[in-house]
Amino acid sequence: MSDMPESVVIREVGPRDGLQNEDPIPTEAKVRLLDALSGTGVRRIEAVSFVHPKAIPQMADADEVWRRAAKVDGVRYSALVPNTRGAQRALAAGFTEIEVVVSASDTHNRRNVNRSTDESLDDIAALIDLLHSAGATAEVIVATSFGCPYEGDVDPARVAAIVDRVVADGADRVAFGDTTGMGTPRRVRELLTAVRDRNAQVPVLLHFHNTRGTALANLLTALELGVTEFDASVGGLGGCPYAPGASGNLATEEAVHMLHDMGIDTGIDLAALLDAAALAERLVGRQLPSGVLRAGPRDRLTPRSA
Amino acid sequence: MSDMPESVVIREVGPRDGLQNEDPIPTEAKVRLLDALSGTGVRRIEAVSFVHPKAIPQMADADEVWRRAAKVDGVRYSALVPNTRGAQRALAAGFTEIEVVVSASDTHNRRNVNRSTDESLDDIAALIDLLHSAGATAEVIVATSFGCPYEGDVDPARVAAIVDRVVADGADRVAFGDTTGMGTPRRVRELLTAVRDRNAQVPVLLHFHNTRGTALANLLTALELGVTEFDASVGGLGGCPYAPGASGNLATEEAVHMLHDMGIDTGIDLAALLDAAALAERLVGRQLPSGVLRAGPRDRLTPRSA
């Protein structure tokens, strides 16, 4: 355990990645969830995405949600954009940290955006320039980094080559998405090794799904390899609508619960986070797949008289 | 990964620990499940318990289940017993590997059997003698080894002292149960360190629950520390009726899926195991909490035309 980081940054993605993959909820409810999360002590929040409202009606009110949400000091908020139009909207809304996505799997990328991975990388190069010229940073999220539901294994060397490309094009950070929960400790180790052999300095963030139960084992492996930034989604909100069989973003409270028990700081008040998870559950109206929300943290005791 | 074991032994506990904590199912169904599991290549199966039928009606037909079940070469079958009467029944039924339980938490032990931990350890000493004199081995399962729902943290030194005692009394093996899913990688490391400082040679087995999402992270930690025997329950059958908030034995297929991806042999045919998990789900008539059963293993691809 001596090699573990003392502190990690959790990026809470429930308001965007989570809600984008649930049935639409009212604007007011989105603002409430964002504000609840902003009060937990979390250091980063992916707040909204600026996508076409016909493609993703869940985010049609992104401008209004963001305008009404509290902007809390010390929280870094970000937005995800699919293209130039989205980038312009995000910049106009005041975002200075912006994410774009490409899939490491050509098949998966084509099914999402009807373009090859290479074509999307060309688009992203132009987007990075646009964002930088407006004073914003650009994070490239590489989806299906640990496997593709259509193609199967994704060669870590292919992902590393994508990192080469986007770093050369100016990406400020890279995130690796386990889009359909195909990640395992072995795959995490292989991917990080392949990427670092070539781009040791690029900041990386990992985004795990718990589809096959491996999310916290993957996180543990990444911690051992020195990764200190992770996505997680309050209550386990969301999944991926384009990925058959996908389910379950890693629940933020499950990640925080384990990290805190290991003595790793996140800045997050777990009790406040559990309140936010309970709120998320009420807002979407279905039971969320979060064990810590169900059972409580390990230090919540049962009365002996029970 | 180089320190990882090449092979681990999974003890399948679904037929006993799993079914004991589900609504009762017919004898015929129990035999079907046992036989399906015996055909998966699994190396150990906890088949039944010999308990009082009024206390645990789910196991009232243990003798008949065991008589009718196929005994497959190469599979080590075991039974759990609570007392002398149970031990006599298990021996009469032909079992040569027998488990007894004590809780590391005094409060938890008293609520289970109305005796202190020390009183139960006295009983267990006598049971070990009885089993050994009949030519059987005795495994002591230490429940609440990673925390107690009533008392909270359980001092690893207390668990290690229990191990001292049962090893001195002749126990052949020791298992550590995470009865209500309070285990984390930190707790696994602390417990194994405490036990090994005093009893380096005793064979140990770990039994994790996924109540708070940590089961596979715990398993990974234990692998790194050289543990090579684990309990798991097909489909995630069962929990613990005496432990409020408890849920979800680690699903065997989730453990096997991760282990195989790491190149660690279990002897188990994952496809056959998934068939057994699907059977278990049909037999108990509720959806079981197994991601690999839901989503399939990571190499089960989605047709590109889907």
PDB file of C-alpha atoms in Angstrom, chain B residues 70-168:
ATOM      1  CA  ALA B  70     -23.539 -37.155  -8.643  1.00  0.00           C
ATOM      2  CA  LYS B  71     -20.140 -37.454  -6.984  1.00  0.00           C
ATOM      3  CA  VAL B  72     -17.735 -36.480  -9.711  1.00  0.00           C
ATOM      4  CA  ASP B  73     -14.113 -37.593  -9.640  1.00  0.00           C
ATOM      5  CA  GLY B  74     -11.747 -34.735  -9.015  1.00  0.00           C
ATOM      6  CA  VAL B  75     -14.282 -32.613  -7.165  1.00  0.00           C
ATOM      7  CA  ARG B  76     -13.801 -32.205  -3.426  1.00  0.00           C
ATOM      8  CA  TYR B  77     -17.192 -31.931  -1.746  1.00  0.00           C
ATOM      9  CA  SER B  78     -17.674 -30.546   1.732  1.00  0.00           C
ATOM     10  CA  ALA B  79     -20.454 -29.972   4.228  1.00  0.00           C
ATOM     11  CA  LEU B  80     -20.951 -27.374   6.918  1.00  0.00           C
ATOM     12  CA  VAL B  81     -22.047 -28.379  10.405  1.00  0.00           C
ATOM     13  CA  PRO B  82     -23.027 -26.316  13.463  1.00  0.00           C
ATOM     14  CA  ASN B  83     -22.562 -28.900  16.195  1.00  0.00           C
ATOM     15  CA  THR B  84     -21.944 -32.525  17.143  1.00  0.00           C
ATOM     16  CA  ARG B  85     -25.279 -33.733  15.816  1.00  0.00           C
ATOM     17  CA  GLY B  86     -24.572 -32.098  12.461  1.00  0.00           C
ATOM     18  CA  ALA B  87     -21.067 -33.525  12.399  1.00  0.00           C
ATOM     19  CA  GLN B  88     -22.401 -37.008  13.025  1.00  0.00           C
ATOM     20  CA  ARG B  89     -24.908 -36.632  10.204  1.00  0.00           C
ATOM     21  CA  ALA B  90     -22.228 -35.326   7.837  1.00  0.00           C
ATOM     22  CA  LEU B  91     -19.882 -38.188   8.689  1.00  0.00           C
ATOM     23  CA  ALA B  92     -22.681 -40.719   8.307  1.00  0.00           C
ATOM     24  CA  ALA B  93     -23.437 -39.238   4.893  1.00  0.00           C
ATOM     25  CA  GLY B  94     -19.861 -39.890   3.895  1.00  0.00           C
ATOM     26  CA  PHE B  95     -18.305 -36.433   3.964  1.00  0.00           C
ATOM     27  CA  THR B  96     -14.597 -36.281   4.734  1.00  0.00           C
ATOM     28  CA  GLU B  97     -14.182 -32.497   4.512  1.00  0.00           C
ATOM     29  CA  ILE B  98     -16.240 -30.606   7.024  1.00  0.00           C
ATOM     30  CA  GLU B  99     -16.586 -26.931   7.920  1.00  0.00           C
ATOM     31  CA  VAL B 100     -17.517 -25.298  11.192  1.00  0.00           C
ATOM     32  CA  VAL B 101     -18.165 -21.606  11.813  1.00  0.00           C
ATOM     33  CA  VAL B 102     -17.321 -19.135  14.522  1.00  0.00           C
ATOM     34  CA  SER B 103     -17.719 -15.386  14.382  1.00  0.00           C
ATOM     35  CA  ALA B 104     -14.759 -13.171  15.219  1.00  0.00           C
ATOM     36  CA  SER B 105     -17.231 -10.687  16.650  1.00  0.00           C
ATOM     37  CA  ASP B 106     -18.595 -11.667  20.004  1.00  0.00           C
ATOM     38  CA  THR B 107     -21.855  -9.814  19.398  1.00  0.00           C
ATOM     39  CA  HIS B 108     -22.352 -11.468  16.022  1.00  0.00           C
ATOM     40  CA  ASN B 109     -21.531 -14.887  17.433  1.00  0.00           C
ATOM     41  CA  ARG B 110     -23.976 -14.444  20.290  1.00  0.00           C
ATOM     42  CA  ARG B 111     -26.731 -13.394  17.919  1.00  0.00           C
ATOM     43  CA  ASN B 112     -26.098 -16.437  15.754  1.00  0.00           C
ATOM     44  CA  VAL B 113     -25.685 -19.150  18.372  1.00  0.00           C
ATOM     45  CA  ASN B 114     -26.239 -17.439  21.726  1.00  0.00           C
ATOM     46  CA  ARG B 115     -22.695 -18.164  22.829  1.00  0.00           C
ATOM     47  CA  SER B 116     -19.548 -16.075  23.091  1.00  0.00           C
ATOM     48  CA  THR B 117     -16.772 -16.513  20.572  1.00  0.00           C
ATOM     49  CA  ASP B 118     -14.676 -18.233  23.223  1.00  0.00           C
ATOM     50  CA  GLU B 119     -17.485 -20.637  24.091  1.00  0.00           C
ATOM     51  CA  SER B 120     -17.894 -21.504  20.419  1.00  0.00           C
ATOM     52  CA  LEU B 121     -14.158 -22.078  20.134  1.00  0.00           C
ATOM     53  CA  ASP B 122     -14.399 -24.601  22.966  1.00  0.00           C
ATOM     54  CA  ASP B 123     -17.176 -26.374  21.086  1.00  0.00           C
ATOM     55  CA  ILE B 124     -15.116 -26.290  17.905  1.00  0.00           C
ATOM     56  CA  ALA B 125     -12.107 -27.869  19.638  1.00  0.00           C
ATOM     57  CA  ALA B 126     -14.307 -30.821  20.551  1.00  0.00           C
ATOM     58  CA  LEU B 127     -15.762 -30.957  17.027  1.00  0.00           C
ATOM     59  CA  ILE B 128     -12.295 -31.028  15.482  1.00  0.00           C
ATOM     60  CA  ASP B 129     -11.412 -34.009  17.666  1.00  0.00           C
ATOM     61  CA  LEU B 130     -14.611 -35.774  16.688  1.00  0.00           C
ATOM     62  CA  LEU B 131     -13.995 -35.166  12.975  1.00  0.00           C
ATOM     63  CA  HIS B 132     -10.368 -36.200  13.119  1.00  0.00           C
ATOM     64  CA  SER B 133     -11.205 -39.380  14.996  1.00  0.00           C
ATOM     65  CA  ALA B 134     -13.588 -40.237  12.153  1.00  0.00           C
ATOM     66  CA  GLY B 135     -10.891 -39.557   9.552  1.00  0.00           C
ATOM     67  CA  ALA B 136     -12.350 -36.277   8.304  1.00  0.00           C
ATOM     68  CA  THR B 137     -10.673 -32.880   8.033  1.00  0.00           C
ATOM     69  CA  ALA B 138     -11.959 -29.782   9.791  1.00  0.00           C
ATOM     70  CA  GLU B 139     -11.990 -26.278   8.354  1.00  0.00           C
ATOM     71  CA  VAL B 140     -12.831 -23.379  10.641  1.00  0.00           C
ATOM     72  CA  ILE B 141     -14.657 -20.503   8.965  1.00  0.00           C
ATOM     73  CA  VAL B 142     -14.169 -17.233  10.839  1.00  0.00           C
ATOM     74  CA  ALA B 143     -17.190 -15.060  10.096  1.00  0.00           C
ATOM     75  CA  THR B 144     -17.094 -11.232  10.318  1.00  0.00           C
ATOM     76  CA  SER B 145     -13.329 -11.377   9.821  1.00  0.00           C
ATOM     77  CA  PHE B 146     -13.330  -8.027   8.024  1.00  0.00           C
ATOM     78  CA  GLY B 147     -15.863  -6.236  10.170  1.00  0.00           C
ATOM     79  CA  CYS B 148     -19.054  -6.792  12.135  1.00  0.00           C
ATOM     80  CA  PRO B 149     -22.352  -5.069  11.396  1.00  0.00           C
ATOM     81  CA  TYR B 150     -22.924  -4.575  15.138  1.00  0.00           C
ATOM     82  CA  GLU B 151     -19.419  -3.891  16.445  1.00  0.00           C
ATOM     83  CA  GLY B 152     -17.801  -2.268  13.425  1.00  0.00           C
ATOM     84  CA  ASP B 153     -14.127  -2.908  12.762  1.00  0.00           C
ATOM     85  CA  VAL B 154     -12.800  -6.233  13.977  1.00  0.00           C
ATOM     86  CA  ASP B 155      -9.192  -6.058  15.099  1.00  0.00           C
ATOM     87  CA  PRO B 156      -7.046  -8.269  12.848  1.00  0.00           C
ATOM     88  CA  ALA B 157      -5.145  -9.265  15.992  1.00  0.00           C
ATOM     89  CA  ARG B 158      -8.372 -10.725  17.368  1.00  0.00           C
ATOM     90  CA  VAL B 159      -8.858 -12.774  14.214  1.00  0.00           C
ATOM     91  CA  ALA B 160      -5.224 -13.857  14.319  1.00  0.00           C
ATOM     92  CA  ALA B 161      -5.669 -14.980  17.925  1.00  0.00           C
ATOM     93  CA  ILE B 162      -8.672 -17.064  16.874  1.00  0.00           C
ATOM     94  CA  VAL B 163      -6.498 -18.638  14.202  1.00  0.00           C
ATOM     95  CA  ASP B 164      -3.851 -19.382  16.847  1.00  0.00           C
ATOM     96  CA  ARG B 165      -6.449 -21.107  18.942  1.00  0.00           C
ATOM     97  CA  VAL B 166      -8.022 -23.250  16.221  1.00  0.00           C
ATOM     98  CA  VAL B 167      -4.637 -24.189  14.739  1.00  0.00           C
ATOM     99  CA  ALA B 168      -3.554 -25.295  18.206  1.00  0.00           C
TER     100      ALA B 168
END
